[in-house]
Short mmCIF file of C-alpha atoms and ligand atoms in Angstrom, two decimals:
data_model
loop_
_atom_site.label_atom_id
_atom_site.label_comp_id
_atom_site.label_asym_id
_atom_site.label_seq_id
_atom_site.Cartn_x
_atom_site.Cartn_y
_atom_site.Cartn_z
CA UNK A 1 0.17 -0.02 0.23
CA UNK A 2 2.31 3.05 1.11
CA UNK A 3 0.77 6.55 1.39
CA UNK A 4 1.99 9.52 -0.62
CA UNK A 5 1.69 13.72 -0.58
CA UNK A 6 1.98 15.85 -2.55
CA UNK A 7 2.08 20.24 -2.36
CA UNK A 8 1.77 23.17 -4.66
CA UNK A 9 2.88 25.87 -4.05
CA UNK A 10 2.97 26.65 -0.04
CA UNK A 11 6.01 28.22 1.60
CA UNK A 12 7.39 25.54 3.29
CA UNK A 13 6.50 22.84 1.04
CA UNK A 14 8.42 20.12 2.61
CA UNK A 15 6.65 20.69 6.25
CA UNK A 16 3.35 20.64 5.60
CA UNK A 17 4.68 17.85 3.87
CA UNK A 18 5.75 15.79 6.43
CA UNK A 19 2.48 17.09 8.80
CA UNK A 20 1.10 15.05 5.46
CA UNK A 21 3.10 12.13 6.01
CA UNK A 22 2.93 11.99 9.90
CA UNK A 23 -1.36 11.66 8.86
CA UNK A 24 -0.91 8.53 6.27
CA UNK A 25 2.13 7.63 8.78
CA UNK A 26 -0.39 4.25 8.93
CA UNK A 27 -0.24 2.88 5.39
CA UNK A 28 3.45 2.76 5.30
CA UNK A 29 6.69 2.44 8.30
CA UNK A 30 9.21 0.91 6.45
CA UNK A 31 11.16 4.45 5.56
CA UNK A 32 9.48 7.77 4.17
CA UNK A 33 11.01 10.39 1.79
CA UNK A 34 10.47 13.64 1.12
CA UNK A 35 11.71 15.48 -2.07
CA UNK A 36 11.36 18.99 -2.55
CA UNK A 37 11.46 21.83 -5.71
CA UNK A 38 13.35 24.86 -4.53
CA UNK A 39 13.06 27.25 -7.24
CA UNK A 40 15.25 29.71 -6.53
CA UNK A 41 18.62 26.56 -6.68
CA UNK A 42 16.46 25.28 -9.46
CA UNK A 43 17.07 22.33 -7.65
CA UNK A 44 15.83 18.86 -5.94
CA UNK A 45 16.16 17.88 -2.74
CA UNK A 46 15.95 15.03 -1.43
CA UNK A 47 15.87 13.28 2.38
CA UNK A 48 14.82 9.65 3.37
CA UNK A 49 15.25 8.22 5.95
CA UNK A 50 14.41 4.46 7.34
CA UNK A 51 11.05 3.69 9.76
CA UNK A 52 8.71 6.23 10.83
CA UNK A 53 8.54 9.93 9.16
CA UNK A 54 9.28 11.16 13.54
CA UNK A 55 12.70 9.52 13.02
CA UNK A 56 13.35 9.18 9.48
CA UNK A 57 12.69 12.79 8.69
CA UNK A 58 13.91 15.07 11.30
CA UNK A 59 14.21 18.47 11.83
CA UNK A 60 17.71 18.53 9.90
CA UNK A 61 15.85 16.12 6.94
CA UNK A 62 13.33 19.90 6.40
CA UNK A 63 15.86 22.01 7.19
CA UNK A 64 17.09 21.01 3.48
CA UNK A 65 13.85 20.39 1.86
CA UNK A 66 13.51 24.13 0.67
CA UNK A 67 10.74 24.96 -1.90
CA UNK A 68 7.06 25.39 -1.89
CA UNK A 69 6.24 21.89 -4.05
CA UNK A 70 7.04 18.53 -2.58
CA UNK A 71 6.18 15.74 -2.42
CA UNK A 72 6.50 12.63 -0.15
CA UNK A 73 6.01 9.62 0.39
CA UNK A 74 5.87 6.42 3.33
CA UNK A 75 6.75 2.35 2.26
CA UNK A 76 5.06 -0.39 2.95
CA UNK A 77 7.25 -2.86 1.36
CA UNK A 78 4.88 -5.07 -1.58
CA UNK A 79 6.19 -6.28 -4.28
CA UNK A 80 9.29 -5.10 -4.67
CA UNK A 81 9.90 -7.79 -2.00
CA UNK A 82 13.45 -6.21 -0.16
CA UNK A 83 13.77 -3.53 2.41
CA UNK A 84 15.96 -0.59 2.86
CA UNK A 85 16.65 2.99 1.73
CA UNK A 86 17.68 1.86 -1.32
CA UNK A 87 13.93 1.45 -1.95
CA UNK A 88 12.62 4.29 -0.21
CA UNK A 89 10.48 7.26 -2.12
CA UNK A 90 10.24 9.59 -3.93
CA UNK A 91 12.83 8.39 -6.77
CA UNK A 92 14.26 11.31 -8.63
CA UNK A 93 15.79 11.02 -11.90
CA UNK A 94 17.99 12.70 -14.51
CA UNK A 95 16.05 13.21 -17.96
CA UNK A 96 15.98 14.58 -21.43
CA UNK A 97 12.59 15.47 -20.36
CA UNK A 98 14.38 17.15 -17.50
CA UNK A 99 14.13 16.20 -13.35
CA UNK A 100 11.69 14.75 -12.49
CA UNK A 101 11.12 12.86 -8.37
CA UNK A 102 8.15 10.49 -8.19
CA UNK A 103 6.56 8.16 -5.24
CA UNK A 104 3.66 5.84 -6.01
CA UNK A 105 1.50 3.78 -3.49
CA UNK A 106 0.18 0.76 -4.28
CA UNK A 107 1.01 -2.15 -6.89
CA UNK A 108 2.38 -2.57 -10.49
CA UNK A 109 1.07 -6.11 -11.58
CA UNK A 110 2.42 -5.50 -15.19
CA UNK A 111 5.93 -4.85 -13.79
CA UNK A 112 7.47 -8.15 -15.23
CA UNK A 113 6.64 -7.21 -19.02
CA UNK A 114 7.27 -4.06 -18.62
CA UNK A 115 11.10 -4.77 -17.19
CA UNK A 116 12.10 -6.34 -20.22
CA UNK A 117 10.74 -4.64 -22.30
CA UNK A 118 12.90 -1.92 -20.51
CA UNK A 119 16.26 -3.68 -20.76
CA UNK A 120 15.50 -4.65 -24.18
CA UNK A 121 15.88 -1.00 -25.12
CA UNK A 122 19.26 -0.87 -22.66
CA UNK A 123 17.74 0.34 -19.75
CA UNK A 124 19.27 -0.30 -16.54
CA UNK A 125 16.93 -0.40 -13.17
CA UNK A 126 18.18 -0.49 -10.08
CA UNK A 127 15.40 -0.78 -6.95
CA UNK A 128 13.79 -3.59 -6.35
CA UNK A 129 10.25 -0.85 -6.51
CA UNK A 130 8.46 -0.38 -9.74
CA UNK A 131 8.30 3.10 -9.03
CA UNK A 132 10.76 3.98 -11.17
CA UNK A 133 9.86 1.94 -14.28
CA UNK A 134 7.09 4.57 -15.24
CA UNK A 135 9.78 7.22 -15.16
CA UNK A 136 11.87 4.15 -17.45
CA UNK A 137 9.42 4.37 -20.01
CA UNK A 138 9.12 7.85 -19.98
CA UNK A 139 12.20 8.89 -20.64
CA UNK A 140 12.30 6.08 -23.75
CA UNK A 141 9.82 9.17 -25.20
CA UNK A 142 10.86 11.10 -27.62
CA UNK A 143 8.61 13.75 -26.07
CA UNK A 144 7.92 16.37 -24.06
CA UNK A 145 7.45 15.13 -20.85
CA UNK A 146 3.24 15.67 -19.75
CA UNK A 147 2.46 13.48 -23.37
CA UNK A 148 5.40 11.40 -22.30
CA UNK A 149 3.84 10.65 -19.13
CA UNK A 150 0.98 10.23 -20.62
CA UNK A 151 1.97 7.47 -22.62
CA UNK A 152 4.37 5.78 -19.46
CA UNK A 153 0.95 5.43 -17.78
CA UNK A 154 -1.02 4.03 -20.56
CA UNK A 155 1.47 0.83 -20.43
CA UNK A 156 1.62 0.37 -17.02
CA UNK A 157 -1.10 -2.17 -14.84
CA UNK A 158 -2.12 -2.22 -11.57
CA UNK A 159 -4.02 -0.20 -8.46
CA UNK A 160 -1.62 3.30 -7.55
CA UNK A 161 -1.77 6.19 -7.15
CA UNK A 162 1.02 8.52 -7.95
CA UNK A 163 2.56 12.01 -7.55
CA UNK A 164 5.32 13.68 -9.92
CA UNK A 165 7.48 16.75 -8.98
CA UNK A 166 8.86 18.68 -12.48
CA UNK A 167 10.36 21.61 -11.67
CA UNK A 168 6.87 23.67 -9.84
CA UNK A 169 4.84 21.53 -11.54
CA UNK A 170 2.67 18.87 -9.09
CA UNK A 171 1.32 15.58 -11.10
CA UNK A 172 -0.93 13.47 -9.53
CA UNK A 173 -1.52 10.38 -11.82
CA UNK A 174 -4.55 7.41 -10.43
CA UNK A 175 -5.12 4.37 -11.88
CA UNK A 176 -7.31 3.16 -14.72
CA UNK A 177 -10.02 1.61 -11.78
CA UNK A 178 -9.14 3.53 -9.26
CA UNK A 179 -8.00 0.75 -7.22
CA UNK A 180 -5.93 2.62 -4.77
CA UNK A 181 -7.49 6.14 -3.62
CA UNK A 182 -5.76 9.62 -4.23
CA UNK A 183 -7.93 13.02 -3.24
CA UNK A 184 -7.14 16.34 -4.52
CA UNK A 185 -6.85 19.98 -1.95
CA UNK A 186 -6.92 23.44 -1.29
CA UNK A 187 -4.91 25.44 0.56
CA UNK A 188 -6.48 29.32 1.72
CA UNK A 189 -3.55 31.23 -0.01
CA UNK A 190 -3.67 29.12 -4.13
CA UNK A 191 -1.20 26.05 -2.70
CA UNK A 192 -3.12 22.33 -3.50
CA UNK A 193 -3.23 19.18 -1.88
CA UNK A 194 -2.62 15.26 -3.01
CA UNK A 195 -2.78 12.98 -0.59
CA UNK A 196 -3.81 8.83 -0.25
CA UNK A 197 -6.39 9.95 2.50
CA UNK A 198 -9.07 12.84 2.86
CA UNK A 199 -7.31 12.48 6.97
CA UNK A 200 -4.26 14.35 5.93
CA UNK A 201 -5.86 17.13 3.87
CA UNK A 202 -7.87 17.93 7.00
CA UNK A 203 -4.80 17.96 8.82
CA UNK A 204 -2.33 19.89 6.83
CA UNK A 205 -4.60 22.59 6.94
CA UNK A 206 -6.67 22.43 3.42
CA UNK A 207 -10.40 21.40 2.20
CA UNK A 208 -11.43 18.46 0.23
CA UNK A 209 -11.93 19.21 -3.41
CA UNK A 210 -12.54 15.74 -4.72
CA UNK A 211 -10.98 12.67 -5.28
CA UNK A 212 -8.74 11.89 -8.44
CA UNK A 213 -10.46 10.31 -11.16
CA UNK A 214 -9.44 6.56 -12.64
CA UNK A 215 -7.33 6.89 -15.45
CA UNK A 216 -6.62 10.53 -14.43
CA UNK A 217 -3.27 13.19 -14.71
CA UNK A 218 -3.85 16.18 -12.40
CA UNK A 219 -1.25 18.37 -13.83
CA UNK A 220 -1.26 21.68 -11.06
CA UNK A 221 0.94 24.44 -12.78
CA UNK A 222 0.79 28.39 -12.83
CA UNK A 223 -1.66 28.27 -10.39
CA UNK A 224 -4.11 26.12 -12.59
CA UNK A 225 -5.02 22.89 -12.76
CA UNK A 226 -5.83 20.26 -16.15
CA UNK A 227 -7.43 17.11 -15.42
CA UNK A 228 -7.18 14.52 -18.78
CA UNK A 229 -6.86 11.26 -18.93
CA UNK A 230 -3.73 8.87 -19.85
CA UNK A 231 -6.49 6.28 -20.92
CA UNK A 232 -9.92 5.07 -20.78
CA UNK A 233 -10.88 5.51 -17.80
CA UNK A 234 -11.78 1.09 -16.59
CA UNK A 235 -15.16 0.36 -14.45
CA UNK A 236 -14.51 2.37 -10.94
CA UNK A 237 -13.05 -0.55 -8.48
CA UNK A 238 -12.58 0.78 -5.43
CA UNK A 239 -10.34 -1.23 -2.61
CA UNK A 240 -12.84 -2.52 -0.03
CA UNK A 241 -9.89 -3.00 2.35
CA UNK A 242 -8.89 0.61 2.58
CA UNK A 243 -12.29 0.67 4.65
CA UNK A 244 -12.05 -2.16 6.04
CA UNK A 245 -8.44 -1.83 7.80
CA UNK A 246 -6.24 0.50 5.66
CA UNK A 247 -8.27 3.28 5.81
CA UNK A 248 -7.80 5.87 8.93
CA UNK A 249 -11.22 6.03 10.69
CA UNK A 250 -11.24 9.35 10.21
CA UNK A 251 -11.16 9.87 6.20
CA UNK A 252 -13.76 10.41 4.08
CA UNK A 253 -14.55 7.29 1.80
CA UNK A 254 -17.15 7.90 -1.56
CA UNK A 255 -18.28 10.69 1.35
CA UNK A 256 -19.13 8.48 3.85
CA UNK A 257 -16.33 8.60 7.01
CA UNK A 258 -14.51 5.20 7.22
CA UNK A 259 -15.36 5.26 10.26
CA UNK A 260 -19.11 5.04 9.41
CA UNK A 261 -18.45 2.46 7.48
CA UNK A 262 -16.69 0.13 9.78
CA UNK A 263 -20.14 0.70 11.87
CA UNK A 264 -22.47 -0.18 9.58
CA UNK A 265 -20.31 -3.43 8.80
CA UNK A 266 -20.32 -4.51 12.37
CA UNK A 267 -24.43 -3.16 12.77
CA UNK A 268 -25.16 -6.20 9.49
CA UNK A 269 -23.38 -8.11 11.36
CA UNK A 270 -25.01 -7.56 13.89
CA UNK A 271 -27.86 -8.81 12.04
CA UNK A 272 -26.58 -12.07 10.42
CA UNK A 273 -26.16 -13.13 14.10
CA UNK A 274 -29.47 -12.18 15.78
CA UNK A 275 -29.37 -15.09 16.95
CA UNK A 276 -26.65 -14.67 19.09
CA UNK A 277 -26.18 -14.35 23.01
CA UNK A 278 -23.58 -12.95 24.84
CA UNK A 279 -22.99 -10.83 27.95
CA UNK A 280 -20.09 -8.24 25.95
CA UNK A 281 -18.86 -7.55 22.84
CA UNK A 282 -15.05 -6.54 22.62
CA UNK A 283 -13.25 -4.94 19.85
CA UNK A 284 -9.56 -6.28 18.73
CA UNK A 285 -8.47 -2.51 18.95
CA UNK A 286 -7.35 -0.14 17.40
CA UNK A 287 -8.76 -2.15 13.53
CA UNK A 288 -11.93 -3.36 15.21
CA UNK A 289 -13.27 -0.14 17.32
CA UNK A 290 -15.99 0.56 15.42
CA UNK A 291 -17.48 -2.41 14.01
CA UNK A 292 -17.74 -3.59 17.19
CA UNK A 293 -19.38 -0.58 18.09
CA UNK A 294 -21.43 -1.45 15.56
CA UNK A 295 -22.21 -4.48 16.31
CA UNK A 296 -22.95 -4.17 20.23
CA UNK A 297 -25.58 -1.24 19.68
CA UNK A 298 -27.01 -3.33 17.24
CA UNK A 299 -26.78 -6.33 19.09
CA UNK A 300 -28.23 -4.10 22.52
CA UNK A 301 -25.07 -6.22 23.65
CA UNK A 302 -23.12 -4.16 25.59
CA UNK A 303 -19.08 -2.79 24.61
CA UNK A 304 -16.60 -2.82 26.44
CA UNK A 305 -12.80 -2.00 26.46
CA UNK A 306 -11.42 -6.54 27.13
CA UNK A 307 -8.43 -5.99 26.17
CA UNK A 308 -6.35 -2.96 25.50
CA UNK A 309 -3.31 -1.69 23.54
CA UNK A 310 0.28 -1.35 24.20
CA UNK A 311 1.31 1.64 20.94
CA UNK A 312 4.64 1.52 21.16
CA UNK A 313 5.15 -1.53 18.87
CA UNK A 314 4.89 -1.63 14.82
CA UNK A 315 2.47 -3.86 13.29
CA UNK A 316 2.78 -7.27 14.46
CA UNK A 317 1.67 -7.67 10.44
CA UNK A 318 5.02 -6.08 9.61
CA UNK A 319 6.94 -8.63 10.55
CA UNK A 320 8.05 -11.36 9.24
CA UNK A 321 8.50 -14.53 10.70
CA UNK A 322 5.68 -16.09 12.27
CA UNK A 323 7.13 -16.35 15.62
CA UNK A 324 8.28 -13.14 15.88
CA UNK A 325 4.70 -12.60 14.92
CA UNK A 326 2.99 -14.67 17.97
CA UNK A 327 5.73 -12.84 20.19
CA UNK A 328 4.78 -9.43 19.05
CA UNK A 329 0.66 -10.29 19.38
CA UNK A 330 1.37 -11.03 23.58
CA UNK A 331 3.26 -7.90 23.68
CA UNK A 332 0.50 -5.75 21.52
CA UNK A 333 -2.72 -6.57 23.01
CA UNK A 334 -2.91 -7.09 27.20
CA UNK A 335 -6.05 -8.12 28.74
CA UNK A 336 -8.22 -6.71 31.59
CA UNK A 337 -9.63 -9.60 33.80
CA UNK A 338 -11.95 -8.53 36.13
CA UNK A 339 -14.36 -7.39 32.33
CA UNK A 340 -13.48 -10.72 30.46
CA UNK A 341 -13.76 -13.26 33.21
CA UNK A 342 -17.07 -15.38 33.25
CA UNK A 343 -18.42 -13.89 30.11
CA UNK A 344 -19.88 -14.84 27.34
CA UNK A 345 -18.35 -11.82 24.39
CA UNK A 346 -18.11 -11.87 20.97
CA UNK A 347 -14.90 -11.04 19.88
CA UNK A 348 -15.96 -8.30 16.89
CA UNK A 349 -12.20 -8.30 14.00
CA UNK A 350 -12.12 -6.12 11.24
CA UNK A 351 -10.54 -9.41 9.68
CA UNK A 352 -9.20 -12.37 9.06
CA UNK A 353 -6.00 -12.84 7.05
CA UNK A 354 -3.40 -15.04 9.14
CA UNK A 355 -5.72 -16.35 12.21
CA UNK A 356 -1.83 -15.28 14.18
CA UNK A 357 -3.48 -12.63 15.99
CA UNK A 358 -6.89 -14.29 16.62
CA UNK A 359 -5.90 -17.24 17.62
CA UNK A 360 -3.54 -15.78 20.54
CA UNK A 361 -6.29 -13.25 22.10
CA UNK A 362 -9.14 -16.28 21.58
CA UNK A 363 -6.70 -18.24 23.66
CA UNK A 364 -5.79 -15.72 25.83
CA UNK A 365 -9.49 -14.44 26.77
CA UNK A 366 -9.97 -18.37 27.28
CA UNK A 367 -7.20 -18.13 30.20
CA UNK A 368 -8.56 -15.58 31.54
CA UNK A 369 -12.10 -16.69 32.21
CA UNK A 370 -13.86 -15.75 29.26
CA UNK A 371 -17.02 -19.00 29.15
CA UNK A 372 -17.18 -18.93 24.89
CA UNK A 373 -15.69 -16.76 22.98
CA UNK A 374 -17.76 -16.24 19.63
CA UNK A 375 -15.70 -14.37 16.36
CA UNK A 376 -17.26 -12.28 14.62
CA UNK A 377 -15.18 -10.65 11.97
CA UNK A 378 -16.54 -7.72 9.64
CA UNK A 379 -15.72 -8.35 6.41
CA UNK A 380 -15.85 -12.38 4.39
CA UNK A 381 -13.49 -14.35 4.50
CA UNK A 382 -9.81 -13.39 2.57
CA UNK A 383 -9.11 -16.76 0.26
CA UNK A 384 -6.55 -14.22 -2.56
CA UNK A 385 -3.79 -12.22 -2.39
CA UNK A 386 -4.05 -8.91 -3.00
CA UNK A 387 -1.63 -8.09 -5.57
CA UNK A 388 -2.20 -4.07 -6.20
CA UNK A 389 -1.11 -2.41 -3.27
CA UNK A 390 -1.89 -5.06 0.04
CA UNK A 391 0.49 -7.24 1.30
CA UNK A 392 -2.18 -10.33 1.54
CA UNK A 393 -0.06 -13.58 2.03
CA UNK A 394 0.25 -16.22 -0.57
CA UNK A 395 -3.17 -18.54 -0.60
CA UNK A 396 -1.48 -20.93 0.86
CA UNK A 397 -0.71 -18.21 4.38
CA UNK A 398 -4.31 -17.09 4.37
CA UNK A 399 -6.06 -19.29 6.67
CA UNK A 400 -9.74 -19.16 4.65
CA UNK A 401 -7.88 -20.27 1.97
CA UNK A 402 -7.05 -23.44 3.32
CA UNK A 403 -9.55 -24.00 6.29
CA UNK A 404 -13.50 -24.09 5.62
CA UNK A 405 -15.14 -22.54 8.15
CA UNK A 406 -15.96 -25.87 10.69
CA UNK A 407 -11.95 -26.12 10.71
CA UNK A 408 -11.87 -22.72 11.03
CA UNK A 409 -13.38 -22.16 14.49
CA UNK A 410 -11.87 -24.88 15.36
CA UNK A 411 -7.43 -24.02 14.25
CA UNK A 412 -8.93 -20.34 16.09
CA UNK A 413 -10.25 -22.11 19.58
CA UNK A 414 -13.62 -20.00 19.16
CA UNK A 415 -17.16 -21.35 20.20
CA UNK A 416 -18.36 -19.94 16.77
CA UNK A 417 -17.14 -18.05 13.77
CA UNK A 418 -19.23 -15.02 11.79
CA UNK A 419 -17.74 -13.94 8.55
CA UNK A 420 -19.74 -10.77 7.16
CA UNK A 421 -21.49 -10.82 3.58
CA UNK A 422 -19.69 -9.26 0.74
CA UNK A 423 -23.19 -7.98 -0.48
CA UNK A 424 -23.66 -6.84 3.05
CA UNK A 425 -19.85 -5.13 2.91
CA UNK A 426 -20.50 -3.74 -0.16
CA UNK A 427 -23.47 -1.43 1.58
CA UNK A 428 -22.23 -0.70 5.05
CA UNK A 429 -19.09 1.12 2.20
CA UNK A 430 -21.06 2.14 -0.44
CA UNK A 431 -21.29 5.74 0.63
CA UNK A 432 -22.19 8.16 -1.73
CA UNK A 433 -22.61 5.35 -4.52
CA UNK A 434 -23.68 3.16 -3.36
CA UNK A 435 -23.44 -0.85 -3.42
CA UNK A 436 -21.39 -1.19 -6.42
CA UNK A 437 -17.50 -0.55 -8.12
CA UNK A 438 -15.70 -2.35 -6.05
CA UNK A 439 -12.62 -4.32 -6.43
CA UNK A 440 -12.93 -7.24 -3.79
CA UNK A 441 -10.75 -9.96 -5.36
CA UNK A 442 -8.94 -10.92 -2.06
CA UNK A 443 -12.79 -11.86 -1.08
CA UNK A 444 -13.67 -13.65 -4.43
CA UNK A 445 -10.34 -14.49 -5.92
CA UNK A 446 -11.12 -12.81 -9.24
CA UNK A 447 -8.75 -10.02 -10.42
CA UNK A 448 -9.23 -7.27 -12.71
CA UNK A 449 -5.84 -7.64 -14.19
CA UNK A 450 -3.92 -11.45 -15.48
CA UNK A 451 -1.55 -11.02 -13.09
CA UNK A 452 1.50 -12.06 -13.97
CA UNK A 453 5.16 -12.03 -11.87
CA UNK A 454 8.01 -9.58 -12.14
CA UNK A 455 11.78 -11.66 -13.57
P1 5GP B 501 -5.10 -12.19 11.82
O1 5GP B 501 -5.95 -12.39 12.70
O2 5GP B 501 -5.76 -12.96 10.81
O3 5GP B 501 -3.29 -12.65 11.86
O4 5GP B 501 -5.06 -11.29 12.09
C1 5GP B 501 -5.84 -10.19 11.42
C2 5GP B 501 -6.10 -8.41 11.98
O5 5GP B 501 -4.89 -8.35 11.23
C3 5GP B 501 -6.63 -8.00 11.87
O6 5GP B 501 -6.66 -7.44 13.48
C4 5GP B 501 -6.85 -6.52 10.95
O7 5GP B 501 -7.19 -4.86 11.22
C5 5GP B 501 -5.15 -7.27 10.42
N1 5GP B 501 -5.09 -6.50 9.29
C6 5GP B 501 -5.27 -6.40 8.28
N2 5GP B 501 -5.14 -6.90 7.35
C7 5GP B 501 -4.04 -6.28 7.03
C8 5GP B 501 -2.81 -5.83 6.63
O8 5GP B 501 -2.52 -5.02 5.39
N3 5GP B 501 -1.09 -5.20 7.52
C9 5GP B 501 -1.80 -5.40 9.53
N4 5GP B 501 -0.33 -4.55 9.32
N5 5GP B 501 -2.60 -5.46 9.32
C10 5GP B 501 -3.53 -5.81 8.79
MG1 MG B 502 -6.26 -5.25 14.02
#
C-alpha cells in the first residue's frame, strides 16, 4: 500500500508534506522520504530515512528541503520484497524531459513485462520497486514530459496513486480503476494538496476538493489545474479493504467516513448473527473498535474494552517471521481480567488474515476466564492474495483459503466464527456511490487484470 502526499505552492512545502506524512503513516512504516523543488536554486532536494516519519525525517532533513512544492512517501513493502533505504521513495531521475521526482503508493502488476521491455532498450534498473518503471518508460519517449508521462502511464497496470514533481509542476495520477485512493485538496492561499487519504488534507489545513478520477492525470502548474486522462477510464473498482482496514477512521471515502462504514459493517454482522447470546462485545483494538461499536449497538449487547493495546510496537503484521509475530501479538494486546472473567464474549475484528492474532487472542481470553468466545469478523473471508498494493500473503498462508469455516473455528479455538457477507460489506461501504464499484479480489479470487510475476 504505502501513502503519498503532494504539496503545490506553500511557503514551506516540505514541512507541510511532513505533516501530511504523519497523517498517512498507518499506510507504511518501513521508510519515508520527501523531495522538494527549490525554485530559487532550480534544484531538487531529497531526504529519505528508514522507519517512522518522526525518526526518519527530522528537523535537520526538513531544513535542507527548501521550496514551495514537494512530494512525500511512506513505504510499506509490497512486491519489491527487499526493504531498506535503497527502495525508499521518492526517487529522482535526470531525464531528457528534465529532473523528475516520483512517489507511488500501490502496486504495478505488469512489472515483469515492462522490465523486459525496458532492459531490451538498454534501460538500467536500480530499485526493486516498480515505481521507477514509469520514469524509464517516460524517458524512452521522444516527447515532452506530459505526453511522455501519459504514454508511460497507459502501459502500466495495477492499483496506484502517484505524485510527480517536475520543476514547479505537481502531477497526480491514479490507476484506471481507482483501486487505490488519491484525493485533491486546496490550501487557503492558492496552494494545493494531493493525498492518499482525506485525513491528511484536514490536518494540513486544507479542504477536500475531490477524488482524483480513475485514469486521470492532474497537472498543477502556474496556479492552475489541468485535468486529462492518460487512458480510457475503466470501471470504478475501489479497494474495499480501504474501509475494512487500511484507511484511517476519520478519512472520508465515497462521501462517508471510514468510521461510519466500519460501524455499518458491525451492525450488519450483528443482524446476520441475531440469535447469538452473549454478555459483552469486545473489539480487537484498534482496527476492530468501530465495527464492534456498531455490532454492540445493533445487538443490544454491552460494548466493553476487554483488551487494551500497547501503542509502542509496530504492527504485528509487518514482522516477517511467524515466530516474531506470535510474540508481537502477546506484547501488543493486553487482557483485562475483571472484564473478561466469567463472560460469554463476542470478539469483533475487522478481518481475518493468517489467523495468528485471533488464535492468540482467543487463547488469552480463555486463560482469563472467558466462558464462550464467538469470533465475529466484519468482512468476508480473505481467500486470495492482493496484487494491487496490499501485502496479504500467498494463498497458502491465508487461513480462509486453506480451511473451511468449521476448520477455522477449530484452528482458532473459538466457540463459533462468523463473517460478514460480501453483499453486506459492499452495502456498508457504498456511501454516496452505492453498493457497487468495488475491487474485492481478496474475497473472491477474481482479478481485474491477469496476474504475472516480475522477472
Ligand atoms: P490475523 O488474526 O489473521 O493474524 O490478523 C488479522 C488482523 O490483522 C486484523 O486485526 C487486521 O486488523 C489486521 N490486518 C489485516 N490486514 C492487514 C495488513 O495489511 N497489515 C496489517 N499490519 N494488519 C492487517
Ligand atoms: Mg487489527
